[in-house]
Short mmCIF file of C-alpha atoms and ligand atoms in Angstrom, two decimals:
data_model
loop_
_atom_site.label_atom_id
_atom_site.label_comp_id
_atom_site.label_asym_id
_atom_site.label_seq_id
_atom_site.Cartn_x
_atom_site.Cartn_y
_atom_site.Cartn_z
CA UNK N 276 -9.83 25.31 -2.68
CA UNK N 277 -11.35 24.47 0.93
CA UNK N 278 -14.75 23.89 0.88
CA UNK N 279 -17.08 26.03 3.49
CA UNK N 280 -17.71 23.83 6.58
CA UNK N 281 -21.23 22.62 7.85
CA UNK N 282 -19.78 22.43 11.24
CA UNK N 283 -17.87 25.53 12.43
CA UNK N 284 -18.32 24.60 16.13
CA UNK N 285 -16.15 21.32 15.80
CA UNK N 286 -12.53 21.99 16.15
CA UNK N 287 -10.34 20.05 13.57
CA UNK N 288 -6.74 20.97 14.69
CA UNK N 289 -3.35 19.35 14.61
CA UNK N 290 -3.28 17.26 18.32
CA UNK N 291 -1.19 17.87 21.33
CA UNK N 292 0.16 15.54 23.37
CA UNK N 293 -2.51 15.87 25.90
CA UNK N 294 -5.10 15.18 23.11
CA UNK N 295 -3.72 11.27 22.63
CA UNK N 296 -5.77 9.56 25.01
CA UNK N 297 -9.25 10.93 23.56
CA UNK N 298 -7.72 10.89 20.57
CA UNK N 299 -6.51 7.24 20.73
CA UNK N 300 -9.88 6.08 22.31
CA UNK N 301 -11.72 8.09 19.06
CA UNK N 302 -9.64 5.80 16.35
CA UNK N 303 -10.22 2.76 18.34
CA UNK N 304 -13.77 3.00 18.35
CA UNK N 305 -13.54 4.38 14.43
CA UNK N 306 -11.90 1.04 13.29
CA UNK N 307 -13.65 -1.11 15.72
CA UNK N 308 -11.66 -1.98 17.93
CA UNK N 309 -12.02 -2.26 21.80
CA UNK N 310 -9.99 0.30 23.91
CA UNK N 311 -7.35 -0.95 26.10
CA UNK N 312 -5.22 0.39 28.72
CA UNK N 313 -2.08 1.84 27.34
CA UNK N 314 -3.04 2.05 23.68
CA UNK N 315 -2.35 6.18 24.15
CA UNK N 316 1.26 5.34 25.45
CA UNK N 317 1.95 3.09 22.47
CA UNK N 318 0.16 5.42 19.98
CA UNK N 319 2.49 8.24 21.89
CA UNK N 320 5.81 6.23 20.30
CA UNK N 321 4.32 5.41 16.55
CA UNK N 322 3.02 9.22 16.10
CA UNK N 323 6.62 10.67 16.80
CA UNK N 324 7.49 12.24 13.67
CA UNK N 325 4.10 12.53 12.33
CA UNK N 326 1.09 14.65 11.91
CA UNK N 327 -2.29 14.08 13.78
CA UNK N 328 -4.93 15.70 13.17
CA UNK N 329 -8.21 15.55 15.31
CA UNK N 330 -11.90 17.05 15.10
CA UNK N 331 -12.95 18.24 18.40
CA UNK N 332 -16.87 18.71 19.59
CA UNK N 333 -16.52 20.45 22.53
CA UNK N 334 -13.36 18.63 24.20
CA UNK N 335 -14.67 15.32 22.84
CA UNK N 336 -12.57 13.81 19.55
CA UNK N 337 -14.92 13.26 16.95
CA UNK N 338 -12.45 12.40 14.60
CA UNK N 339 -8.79 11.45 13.60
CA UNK N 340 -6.47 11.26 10.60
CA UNK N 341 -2.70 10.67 10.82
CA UNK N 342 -0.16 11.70 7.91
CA UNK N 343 3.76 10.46 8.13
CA UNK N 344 6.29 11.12 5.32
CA UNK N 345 7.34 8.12 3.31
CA UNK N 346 9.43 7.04 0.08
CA UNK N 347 7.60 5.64 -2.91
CA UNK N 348 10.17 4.14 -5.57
CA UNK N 349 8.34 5.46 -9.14
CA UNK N 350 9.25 3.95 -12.34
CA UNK N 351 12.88 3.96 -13.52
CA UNK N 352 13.59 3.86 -9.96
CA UNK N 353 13.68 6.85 -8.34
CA UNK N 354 12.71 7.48 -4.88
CA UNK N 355 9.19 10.51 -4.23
CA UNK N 356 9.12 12.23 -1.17
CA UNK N 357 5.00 11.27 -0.37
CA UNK N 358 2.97 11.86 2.63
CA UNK N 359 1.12 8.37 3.67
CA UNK N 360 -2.16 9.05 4.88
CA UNK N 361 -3.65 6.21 7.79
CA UNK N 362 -5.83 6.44 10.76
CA UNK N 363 -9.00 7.82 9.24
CA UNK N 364 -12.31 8.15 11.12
CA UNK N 365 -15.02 9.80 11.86
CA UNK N 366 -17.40 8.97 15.14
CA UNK N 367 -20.81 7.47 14.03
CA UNK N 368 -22.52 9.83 15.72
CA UNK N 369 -20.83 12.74 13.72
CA UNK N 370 -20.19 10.82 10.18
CA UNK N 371 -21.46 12.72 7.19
CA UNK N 372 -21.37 16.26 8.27
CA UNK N 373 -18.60 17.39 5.91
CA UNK N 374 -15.61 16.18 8.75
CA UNK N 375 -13.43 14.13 6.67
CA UNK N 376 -13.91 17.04 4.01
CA UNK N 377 -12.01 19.14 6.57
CA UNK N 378 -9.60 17.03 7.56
CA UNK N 379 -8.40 16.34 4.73
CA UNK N 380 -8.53 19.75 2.95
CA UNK N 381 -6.29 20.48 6.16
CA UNK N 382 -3.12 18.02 5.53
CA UNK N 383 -3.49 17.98 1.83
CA UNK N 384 -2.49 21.71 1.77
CA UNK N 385 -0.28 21.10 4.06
CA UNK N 386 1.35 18.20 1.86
CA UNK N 387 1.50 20.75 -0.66
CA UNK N 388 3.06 23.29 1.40
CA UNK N 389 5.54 21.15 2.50
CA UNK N 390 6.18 20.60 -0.94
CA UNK N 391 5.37 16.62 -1.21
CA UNK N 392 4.44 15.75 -4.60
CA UNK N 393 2.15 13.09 -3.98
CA UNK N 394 0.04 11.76 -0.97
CA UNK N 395 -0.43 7.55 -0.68
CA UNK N 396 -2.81 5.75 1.72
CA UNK N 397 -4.65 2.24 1.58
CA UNK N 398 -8.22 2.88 1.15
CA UNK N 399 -10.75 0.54 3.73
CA UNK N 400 -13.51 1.72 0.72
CA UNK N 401 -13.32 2.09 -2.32
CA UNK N 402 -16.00 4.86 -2.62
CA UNK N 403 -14.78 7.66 -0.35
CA UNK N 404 -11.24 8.98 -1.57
CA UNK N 405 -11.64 9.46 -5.50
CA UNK N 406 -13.78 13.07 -5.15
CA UNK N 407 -10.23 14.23 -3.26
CA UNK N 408 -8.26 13.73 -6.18
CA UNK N 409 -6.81 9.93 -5.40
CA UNK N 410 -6.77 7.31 -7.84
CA UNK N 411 -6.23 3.38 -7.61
CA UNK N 412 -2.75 3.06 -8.65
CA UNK N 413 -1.65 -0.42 -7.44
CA UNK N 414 -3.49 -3.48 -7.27
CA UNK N 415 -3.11 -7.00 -4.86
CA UNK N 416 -3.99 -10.26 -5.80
CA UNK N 417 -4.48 -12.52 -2.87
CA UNK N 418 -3.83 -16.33 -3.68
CA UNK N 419 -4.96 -20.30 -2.11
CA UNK N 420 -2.66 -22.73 -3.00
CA UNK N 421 -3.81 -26.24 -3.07
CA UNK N 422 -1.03 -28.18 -1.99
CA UNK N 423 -2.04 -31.23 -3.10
CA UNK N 424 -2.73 -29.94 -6.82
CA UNK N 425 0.66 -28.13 -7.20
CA UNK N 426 2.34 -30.50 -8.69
CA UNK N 427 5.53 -30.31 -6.04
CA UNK N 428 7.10 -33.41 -4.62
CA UNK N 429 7.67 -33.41 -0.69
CA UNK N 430 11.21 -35.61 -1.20
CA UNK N 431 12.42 -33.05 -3.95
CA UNK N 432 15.29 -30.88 -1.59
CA UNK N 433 15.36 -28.62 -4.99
CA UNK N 434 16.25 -24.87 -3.90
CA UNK N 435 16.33 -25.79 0.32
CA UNK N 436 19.77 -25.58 0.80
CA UNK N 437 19.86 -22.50 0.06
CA UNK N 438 17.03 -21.32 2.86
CA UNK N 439 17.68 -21.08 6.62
CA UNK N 440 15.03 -20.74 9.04
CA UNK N 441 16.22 -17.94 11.29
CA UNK N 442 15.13 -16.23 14.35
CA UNK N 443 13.61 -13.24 14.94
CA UNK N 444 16.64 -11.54 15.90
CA UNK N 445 18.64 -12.58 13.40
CA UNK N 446 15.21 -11.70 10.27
CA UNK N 447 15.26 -8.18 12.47
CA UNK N 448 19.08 -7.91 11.39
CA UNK N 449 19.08 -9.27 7.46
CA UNK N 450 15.63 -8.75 6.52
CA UNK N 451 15.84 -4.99 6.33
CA UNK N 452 18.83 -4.75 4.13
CA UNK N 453 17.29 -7.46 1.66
CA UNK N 454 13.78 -4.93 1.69
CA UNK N 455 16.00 -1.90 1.04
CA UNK N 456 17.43 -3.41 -2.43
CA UNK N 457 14.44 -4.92 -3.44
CA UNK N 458 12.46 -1.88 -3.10
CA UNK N 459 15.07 0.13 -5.32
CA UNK N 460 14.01 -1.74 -8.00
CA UNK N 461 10.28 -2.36 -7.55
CA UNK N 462 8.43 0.87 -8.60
CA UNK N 463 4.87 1.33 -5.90
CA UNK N 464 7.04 0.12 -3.11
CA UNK N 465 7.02 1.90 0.40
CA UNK N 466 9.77 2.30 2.77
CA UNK N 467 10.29 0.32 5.47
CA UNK N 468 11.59 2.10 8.48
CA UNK N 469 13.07 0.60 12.09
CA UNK N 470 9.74 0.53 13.82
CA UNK N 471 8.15 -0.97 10.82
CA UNK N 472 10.40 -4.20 11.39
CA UNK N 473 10.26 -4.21 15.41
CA UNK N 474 6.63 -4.45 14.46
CA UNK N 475 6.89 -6.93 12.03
CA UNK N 476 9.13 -9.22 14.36
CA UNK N 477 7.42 -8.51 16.96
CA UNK N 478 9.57 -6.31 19.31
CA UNK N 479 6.91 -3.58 19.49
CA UNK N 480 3.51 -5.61 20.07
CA UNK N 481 0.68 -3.18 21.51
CA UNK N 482 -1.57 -3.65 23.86
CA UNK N 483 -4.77 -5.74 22.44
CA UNK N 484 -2.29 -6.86 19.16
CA UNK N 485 -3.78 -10.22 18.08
CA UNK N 486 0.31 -11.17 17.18
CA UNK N 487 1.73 -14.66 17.05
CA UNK N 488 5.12 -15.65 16.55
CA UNK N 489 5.51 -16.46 13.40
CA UNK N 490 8.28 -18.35 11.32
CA UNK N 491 11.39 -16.79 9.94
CA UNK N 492 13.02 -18.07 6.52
CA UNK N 493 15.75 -16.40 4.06
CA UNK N 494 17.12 -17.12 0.88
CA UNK N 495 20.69 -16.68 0.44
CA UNK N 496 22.28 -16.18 -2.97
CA UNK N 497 25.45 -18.18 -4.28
CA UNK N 498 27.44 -15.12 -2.60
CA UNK N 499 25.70 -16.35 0.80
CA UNK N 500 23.86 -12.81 0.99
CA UNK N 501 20.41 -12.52 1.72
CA UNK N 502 18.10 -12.27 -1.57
CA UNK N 503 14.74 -13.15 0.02
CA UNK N 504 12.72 -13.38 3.16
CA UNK N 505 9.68 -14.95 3.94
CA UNK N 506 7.32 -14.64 7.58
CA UNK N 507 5.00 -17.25 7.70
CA UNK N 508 2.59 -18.81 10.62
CA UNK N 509 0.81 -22.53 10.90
CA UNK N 510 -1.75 -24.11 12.41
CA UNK N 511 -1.55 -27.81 13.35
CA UNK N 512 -4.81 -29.28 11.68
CA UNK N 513 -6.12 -32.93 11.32
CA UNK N 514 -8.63 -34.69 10.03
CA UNK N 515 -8.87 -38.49 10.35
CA UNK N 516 -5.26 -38.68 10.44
CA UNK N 517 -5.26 -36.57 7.46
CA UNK N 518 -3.28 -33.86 7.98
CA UNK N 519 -4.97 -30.34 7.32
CA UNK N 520 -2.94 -27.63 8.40
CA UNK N 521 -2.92 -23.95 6.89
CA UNK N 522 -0.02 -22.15 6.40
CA UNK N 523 -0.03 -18.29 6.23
CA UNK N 524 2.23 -16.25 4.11
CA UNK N 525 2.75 -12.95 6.17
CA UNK N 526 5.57 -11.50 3.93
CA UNK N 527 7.69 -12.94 1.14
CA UNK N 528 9.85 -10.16 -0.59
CA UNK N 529 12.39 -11.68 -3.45
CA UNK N 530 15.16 -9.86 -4.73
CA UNK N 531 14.70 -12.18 -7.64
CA UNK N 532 12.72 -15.07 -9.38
CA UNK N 533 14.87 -17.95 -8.64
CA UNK N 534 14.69 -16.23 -4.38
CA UNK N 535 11.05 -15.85 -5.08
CA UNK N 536 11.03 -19.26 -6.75
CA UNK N 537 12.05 -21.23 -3.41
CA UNK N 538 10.85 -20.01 -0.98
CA UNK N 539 7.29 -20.24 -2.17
CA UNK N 540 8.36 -24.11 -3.15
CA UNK N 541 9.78 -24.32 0.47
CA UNK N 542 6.09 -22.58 1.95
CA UNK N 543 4.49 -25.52 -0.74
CA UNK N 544 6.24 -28.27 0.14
CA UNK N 545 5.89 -28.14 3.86
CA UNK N 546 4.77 -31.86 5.46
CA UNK N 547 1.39 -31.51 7.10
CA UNK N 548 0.69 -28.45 5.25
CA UNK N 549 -2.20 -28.99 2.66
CA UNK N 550 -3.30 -24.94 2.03
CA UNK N 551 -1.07 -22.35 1.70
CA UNK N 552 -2.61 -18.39 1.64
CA UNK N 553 -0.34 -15.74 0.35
CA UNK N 554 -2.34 -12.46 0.23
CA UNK N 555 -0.92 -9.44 -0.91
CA UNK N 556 0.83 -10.37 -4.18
CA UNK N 557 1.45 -8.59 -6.94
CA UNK N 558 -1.64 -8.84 -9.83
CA UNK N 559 1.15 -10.51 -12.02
CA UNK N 560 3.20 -12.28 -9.60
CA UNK N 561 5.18 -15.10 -10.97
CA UNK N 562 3.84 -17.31 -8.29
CA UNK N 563 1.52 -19.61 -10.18
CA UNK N 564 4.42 -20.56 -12.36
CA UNK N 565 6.12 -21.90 -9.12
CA UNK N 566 3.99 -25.13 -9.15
CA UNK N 567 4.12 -27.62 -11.47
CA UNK N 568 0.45 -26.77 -11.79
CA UNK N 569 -0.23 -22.96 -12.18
CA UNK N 570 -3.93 -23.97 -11.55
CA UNK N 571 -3.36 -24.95 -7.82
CA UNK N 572 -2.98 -21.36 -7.28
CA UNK N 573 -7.04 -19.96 -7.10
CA UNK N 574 -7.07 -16.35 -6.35
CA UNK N 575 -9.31 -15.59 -3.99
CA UNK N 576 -9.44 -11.71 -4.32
CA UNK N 577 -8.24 -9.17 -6.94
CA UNK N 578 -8.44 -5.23 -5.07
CA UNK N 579 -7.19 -2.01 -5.96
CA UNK N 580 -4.82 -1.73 -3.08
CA UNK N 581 -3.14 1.50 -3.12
CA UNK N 582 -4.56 4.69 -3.78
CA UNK N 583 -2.52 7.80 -5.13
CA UNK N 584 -2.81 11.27 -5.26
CA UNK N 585 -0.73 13.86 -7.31
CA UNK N 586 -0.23 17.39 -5.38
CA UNK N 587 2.46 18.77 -7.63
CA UNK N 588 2.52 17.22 -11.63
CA UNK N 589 5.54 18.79 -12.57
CA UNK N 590 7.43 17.26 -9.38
CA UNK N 591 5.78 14.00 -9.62
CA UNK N 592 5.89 13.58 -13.70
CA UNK N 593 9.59 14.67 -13.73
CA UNK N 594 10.51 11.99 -11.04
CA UNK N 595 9.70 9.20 -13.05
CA UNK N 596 10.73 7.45 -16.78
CA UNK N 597 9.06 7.09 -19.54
CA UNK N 598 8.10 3.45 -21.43
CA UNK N 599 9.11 5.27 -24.73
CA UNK N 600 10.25 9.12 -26.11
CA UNK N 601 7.44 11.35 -26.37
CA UNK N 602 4.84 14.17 -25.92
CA UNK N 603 1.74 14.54 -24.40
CA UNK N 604 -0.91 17.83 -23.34
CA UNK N 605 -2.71 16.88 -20.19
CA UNK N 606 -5.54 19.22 -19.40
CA UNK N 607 -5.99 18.09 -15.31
CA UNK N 608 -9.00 19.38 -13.60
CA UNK N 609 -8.63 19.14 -9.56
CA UNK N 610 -11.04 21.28 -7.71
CA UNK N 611 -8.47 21.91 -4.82
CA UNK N 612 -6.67 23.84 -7.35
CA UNK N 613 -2.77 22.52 -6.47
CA UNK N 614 -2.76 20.37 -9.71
CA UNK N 615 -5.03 22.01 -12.15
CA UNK N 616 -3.84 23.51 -15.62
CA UNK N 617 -2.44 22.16 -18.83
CA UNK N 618 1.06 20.82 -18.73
CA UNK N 619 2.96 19.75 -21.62
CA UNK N 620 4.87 16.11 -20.52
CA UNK N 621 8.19 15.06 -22.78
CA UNK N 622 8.91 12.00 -21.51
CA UNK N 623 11.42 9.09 -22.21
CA UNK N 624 13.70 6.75 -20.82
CA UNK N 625 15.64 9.30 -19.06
CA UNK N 626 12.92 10.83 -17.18
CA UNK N 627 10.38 13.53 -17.89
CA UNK N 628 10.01 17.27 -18.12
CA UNK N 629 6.97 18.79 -17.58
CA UNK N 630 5.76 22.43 -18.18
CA UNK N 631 2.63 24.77 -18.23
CA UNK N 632 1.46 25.15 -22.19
CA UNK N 633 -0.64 27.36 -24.12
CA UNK N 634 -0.94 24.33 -26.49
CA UNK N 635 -4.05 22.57 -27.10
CA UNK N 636 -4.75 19.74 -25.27
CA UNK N 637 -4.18 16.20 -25.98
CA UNK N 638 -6.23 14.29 -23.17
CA UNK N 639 -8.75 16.35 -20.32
CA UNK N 640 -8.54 14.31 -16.81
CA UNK N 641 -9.43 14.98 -13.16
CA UNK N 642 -6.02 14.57 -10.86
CA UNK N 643 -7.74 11.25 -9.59
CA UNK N 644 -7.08 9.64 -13.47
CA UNK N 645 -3.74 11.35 -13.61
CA UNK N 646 -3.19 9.75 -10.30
CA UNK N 647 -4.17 6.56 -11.25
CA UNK N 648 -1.99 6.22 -14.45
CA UNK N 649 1.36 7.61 -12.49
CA UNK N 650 2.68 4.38 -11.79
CA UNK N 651 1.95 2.61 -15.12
CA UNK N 652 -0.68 0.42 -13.73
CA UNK N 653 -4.00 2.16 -15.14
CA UNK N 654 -4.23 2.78 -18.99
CA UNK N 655 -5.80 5.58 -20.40
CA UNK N 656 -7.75 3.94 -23.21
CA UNK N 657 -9.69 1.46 -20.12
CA UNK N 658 -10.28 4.94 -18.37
CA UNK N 659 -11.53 6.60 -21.71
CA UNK N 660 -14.08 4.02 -22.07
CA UNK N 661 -15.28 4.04 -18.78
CA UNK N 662 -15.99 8.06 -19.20
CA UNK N 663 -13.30 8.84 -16.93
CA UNK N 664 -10.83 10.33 -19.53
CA UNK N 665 -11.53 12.74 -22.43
CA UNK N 666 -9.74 12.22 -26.11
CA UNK N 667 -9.33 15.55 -27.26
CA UNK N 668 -6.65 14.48 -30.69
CA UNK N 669 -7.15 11.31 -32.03
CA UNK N 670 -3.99 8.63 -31.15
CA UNK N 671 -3.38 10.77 -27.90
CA UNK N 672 -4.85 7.63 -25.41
CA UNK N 673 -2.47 5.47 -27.38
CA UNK N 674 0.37 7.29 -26.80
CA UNK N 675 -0.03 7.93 -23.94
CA UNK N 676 -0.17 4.82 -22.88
CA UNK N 677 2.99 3.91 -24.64
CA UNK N 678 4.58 6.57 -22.69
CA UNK N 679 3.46 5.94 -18.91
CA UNK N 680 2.46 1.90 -18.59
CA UNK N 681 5.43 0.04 -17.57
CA UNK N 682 5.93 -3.69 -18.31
CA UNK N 683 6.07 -5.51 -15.03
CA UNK N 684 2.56 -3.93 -12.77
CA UNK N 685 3.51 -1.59 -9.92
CA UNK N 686 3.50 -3.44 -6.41
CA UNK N 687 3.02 -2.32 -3.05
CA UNK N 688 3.75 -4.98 -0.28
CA UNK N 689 2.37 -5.16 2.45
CA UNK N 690 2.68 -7.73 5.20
CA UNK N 691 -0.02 -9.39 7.22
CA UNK N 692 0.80 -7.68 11.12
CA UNK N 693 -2.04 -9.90 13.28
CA UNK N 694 -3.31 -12.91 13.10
CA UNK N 695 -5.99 -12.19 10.83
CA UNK N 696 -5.16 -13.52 7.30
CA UNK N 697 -5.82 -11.06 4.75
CA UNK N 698 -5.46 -8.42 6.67
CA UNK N 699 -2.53 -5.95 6.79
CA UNK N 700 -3.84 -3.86 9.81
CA UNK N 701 -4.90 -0.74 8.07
CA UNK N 702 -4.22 2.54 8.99
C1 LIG O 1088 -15.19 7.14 5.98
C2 LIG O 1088 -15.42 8.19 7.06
C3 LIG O 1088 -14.05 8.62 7.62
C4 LIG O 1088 -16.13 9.39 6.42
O1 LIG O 1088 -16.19 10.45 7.35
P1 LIG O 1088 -17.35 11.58 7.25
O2 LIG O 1088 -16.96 12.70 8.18
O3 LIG O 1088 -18.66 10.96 7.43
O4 LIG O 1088 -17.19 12.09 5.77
P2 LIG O 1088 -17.72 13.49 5.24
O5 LIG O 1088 -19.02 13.86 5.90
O6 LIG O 1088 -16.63 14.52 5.32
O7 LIG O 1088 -18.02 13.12 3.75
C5 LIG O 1088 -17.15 13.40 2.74
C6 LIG O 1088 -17.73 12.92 1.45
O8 LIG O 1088 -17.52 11.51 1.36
C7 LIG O 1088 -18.75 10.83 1.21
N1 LIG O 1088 -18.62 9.62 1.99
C8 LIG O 1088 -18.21 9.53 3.26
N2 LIG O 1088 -18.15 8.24 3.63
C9 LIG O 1088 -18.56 7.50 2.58
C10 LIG O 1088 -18.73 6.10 2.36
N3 LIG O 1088 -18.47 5.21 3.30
N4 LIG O 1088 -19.15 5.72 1.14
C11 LIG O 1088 -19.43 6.63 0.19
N5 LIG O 1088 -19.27 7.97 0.34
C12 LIG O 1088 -18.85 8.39 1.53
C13 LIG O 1088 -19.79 11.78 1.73
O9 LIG O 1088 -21.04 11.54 1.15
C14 LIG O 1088 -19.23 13.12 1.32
O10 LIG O 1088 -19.46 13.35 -0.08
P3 LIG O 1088 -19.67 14.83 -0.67
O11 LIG O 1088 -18.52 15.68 -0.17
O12 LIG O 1088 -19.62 14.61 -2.14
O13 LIG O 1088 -20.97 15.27 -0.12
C15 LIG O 1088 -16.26 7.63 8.21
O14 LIG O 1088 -17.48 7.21 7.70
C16 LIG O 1088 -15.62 6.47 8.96
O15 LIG O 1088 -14.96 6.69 9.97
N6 LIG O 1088 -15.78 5.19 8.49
C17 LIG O 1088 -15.21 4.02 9.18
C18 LIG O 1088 -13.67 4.01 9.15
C19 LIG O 1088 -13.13 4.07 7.75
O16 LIG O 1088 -13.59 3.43 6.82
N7 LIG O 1088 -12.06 4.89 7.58
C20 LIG O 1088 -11.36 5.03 6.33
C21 LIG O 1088 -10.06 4.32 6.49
S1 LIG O 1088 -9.10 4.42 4.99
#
């Protein structure tokens, strides 16, 4: 349970409303960023419906943490209730004295409480969240494509009839709709709510946002309904009347390969463009196998993106299918307690049920491993030979990696909000 704190004289509390401004200036100066005037009142309007939580040294905020309640699709398609953690810092001046420990002892029992199976976030490094119970569960390959390698001809119209370039009004009224049945499908997908998009299209810009306009495009099936958007920006470069302009994937969400197909192609085939970046892929995106030459497509970074963290395994295990019928005793350790015992997982196609046994175990993990094998990206034989994962019956890694990896890789998109490539604006 809770650890004892090192600093009993620092309040860490949910925040009031007349905490924002010290609160908002504390997270500014956390992730770097200068403070401007009115960052509180915007920070007022994105907070609305969630939980803040601040650490307080004598009226001054020392620290912040934010948790909001989200959807994450899990596989077979059903949609967990998770709380998505963001906006976590800690003051320089105050960083290793045990206040992150308290913060987020605070909202994970909490979570639990609340009775949220699972808490997401998008970890800024790597080393801090595993000894809370979180695991990598979804990874992001970020891609340069070489325009001049891939293999596409400028005069081939191919797929383009079927793409409009649209306005931001008109992306702010289609795009949504097109995200909502894609992410029904696509298990490690978030939900995108209304002030997600106005951000996105830039109807709620803050003060100090580095946004740019960017361009719209969709992809409309041979029904003439949307099956695929794609934000992208340019910059008009030359060389020696060589033309060397990047272009900048910001989002591209397909409802299908032959969506996904052209509008990359379109992005590729661009005149004046010779590099296009699309960060944020999936680590086995189709995308390669868009150009005539999969080679043109250098990845440029392969991350653990999303990090995972069971609360309740019989709510989260249940939620989800299984790859094939079986059984499995998991023996989870998780020093908070919430998770900890050995549960006895029947899983199959259908779903899962998942109980408390006296059986032996099968497998011993910490809730981080568990956590990290939920979505089917992680497999329990890599984790056993790192040391991370304990064979307690011989075959039991095997099946249970038959039972929880999934054939496509879990994906959680993300969309580039500034105009810093590669970066989705974390937390
Ligand atoms: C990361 C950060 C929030 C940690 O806050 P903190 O109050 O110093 O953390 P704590 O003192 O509660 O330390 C908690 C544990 O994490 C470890 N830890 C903290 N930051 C770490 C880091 N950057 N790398 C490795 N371990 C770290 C501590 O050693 C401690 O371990 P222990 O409990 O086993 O002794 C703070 O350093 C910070 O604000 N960093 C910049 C912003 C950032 O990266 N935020 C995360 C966004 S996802």
């Amino acid at each position: 349970m809770s650890r004892p704190s090192e600093t009993p004289h620092i309040d860490v509390r949910y925040i009031r409303d007349e905490d924002l401004p010290e609160w908002t200036r504390a997270w500014s100066t956390g992730y770097l960023r200068p403070a401007v005037e009115g960052a509180a009142d915007h920070m007022r309007l994105a907070l609305s419906d969630d939980r803040a939580i601040g650490a307080f040294d004598k009226g001054r905020c020392v620290g912040t943490y934010r948790s909001s309640s989200q959807e994450l699709t899990v596989p077979g398609g059903a949609r967990l209730p998770v709380s998505a953690v963001s906006k976590v810092s800690v003051a320089g001046t105050h960083r290793r004295r045990g206040l992150l420990n308290r913060m987020l002892d605070l909202d994970l029992l909490d979570a639990r409480r609340r009775g949220e199976p699972a808490v997401v976030l998008d970890a800024a490094q790597y080393a801090i969240y595993g000894r809370y119970g979180f695991g990598p569960a979804t990874q992001m390959a970020w891609f340069e494509i070489d325009v001049h390698r891939a293999g596409l001809h400028r005069q081939q119209s191919g797929d383009r009839p079927d793409i409009e370039l649209v306005g931001a009004d008109e992306y702010f009224k289609s795009a949504p709709e097109a995200y909502e049945r894609f992410r029904a499908d696509q298990h490690g997908a978030l939900r995108r709510d209304t002030r997600w998009w106005r951000e996105a299209t830039g109807r709620n810009v803050g003060p100090g946002s580095t946004w740019t306009e960017p361009f719209y495009a969709v992809h409309l099936d041979e029904a003439g309904d949307v099956d695929g958007i794609m934000c992208f920006s340019a910059q008009e470069r030359w060389g020696a009347m060589l033309p060397q302009s990047p272009l900048q994937v910001r989002d591209l969400v397909a409802l299908g390969p032959s969506a996904e197909r052209a509008l990359l192609r379109y992005a590729v085939s661009m005149d004046w463009v010779s590099t296009v970046h699309l960060p944020f892929r999936a680590p086995d995106t189709l995308a390669p196998h868009w150009l005539g030459d999969p080679r043109a497509a250098r990845i440029t970074a392969l991350s653990d993106f999303m990090w995972l963290r069971i609360l309740d395994v019989p709510q989260a295990l249940s939620a989800r299918t299984y790859a094939t019928e079986g059984a499995v005793v998991l023996q989870v350790d998780d020093p908070l307690g919430v998770a900890h015992g050995r549960w006895l997982l029947e899983g199959g196609a259908r779903g899962g049920m998942v109980s408390v046994t006296s059986r032996s175990a099968d497998i011993r993990l910490g809730v981080q491993h568990l956590s990290s094998l939920y979505l089917g990206d992680e497999a329990a034989t890599r984790l056993a030979e790192l040391g991370q994962v304990e064979e307690l019956r011989p075959g039991a890694l095997r099946r249970a990696d038959a039972l929880f990896r999934t054939g496509r890789r879990p994906w959680s998109p993300r969309a580039v909000t500034g105009d810093h490539y590669g970066q989705a604006g974390l937390g």
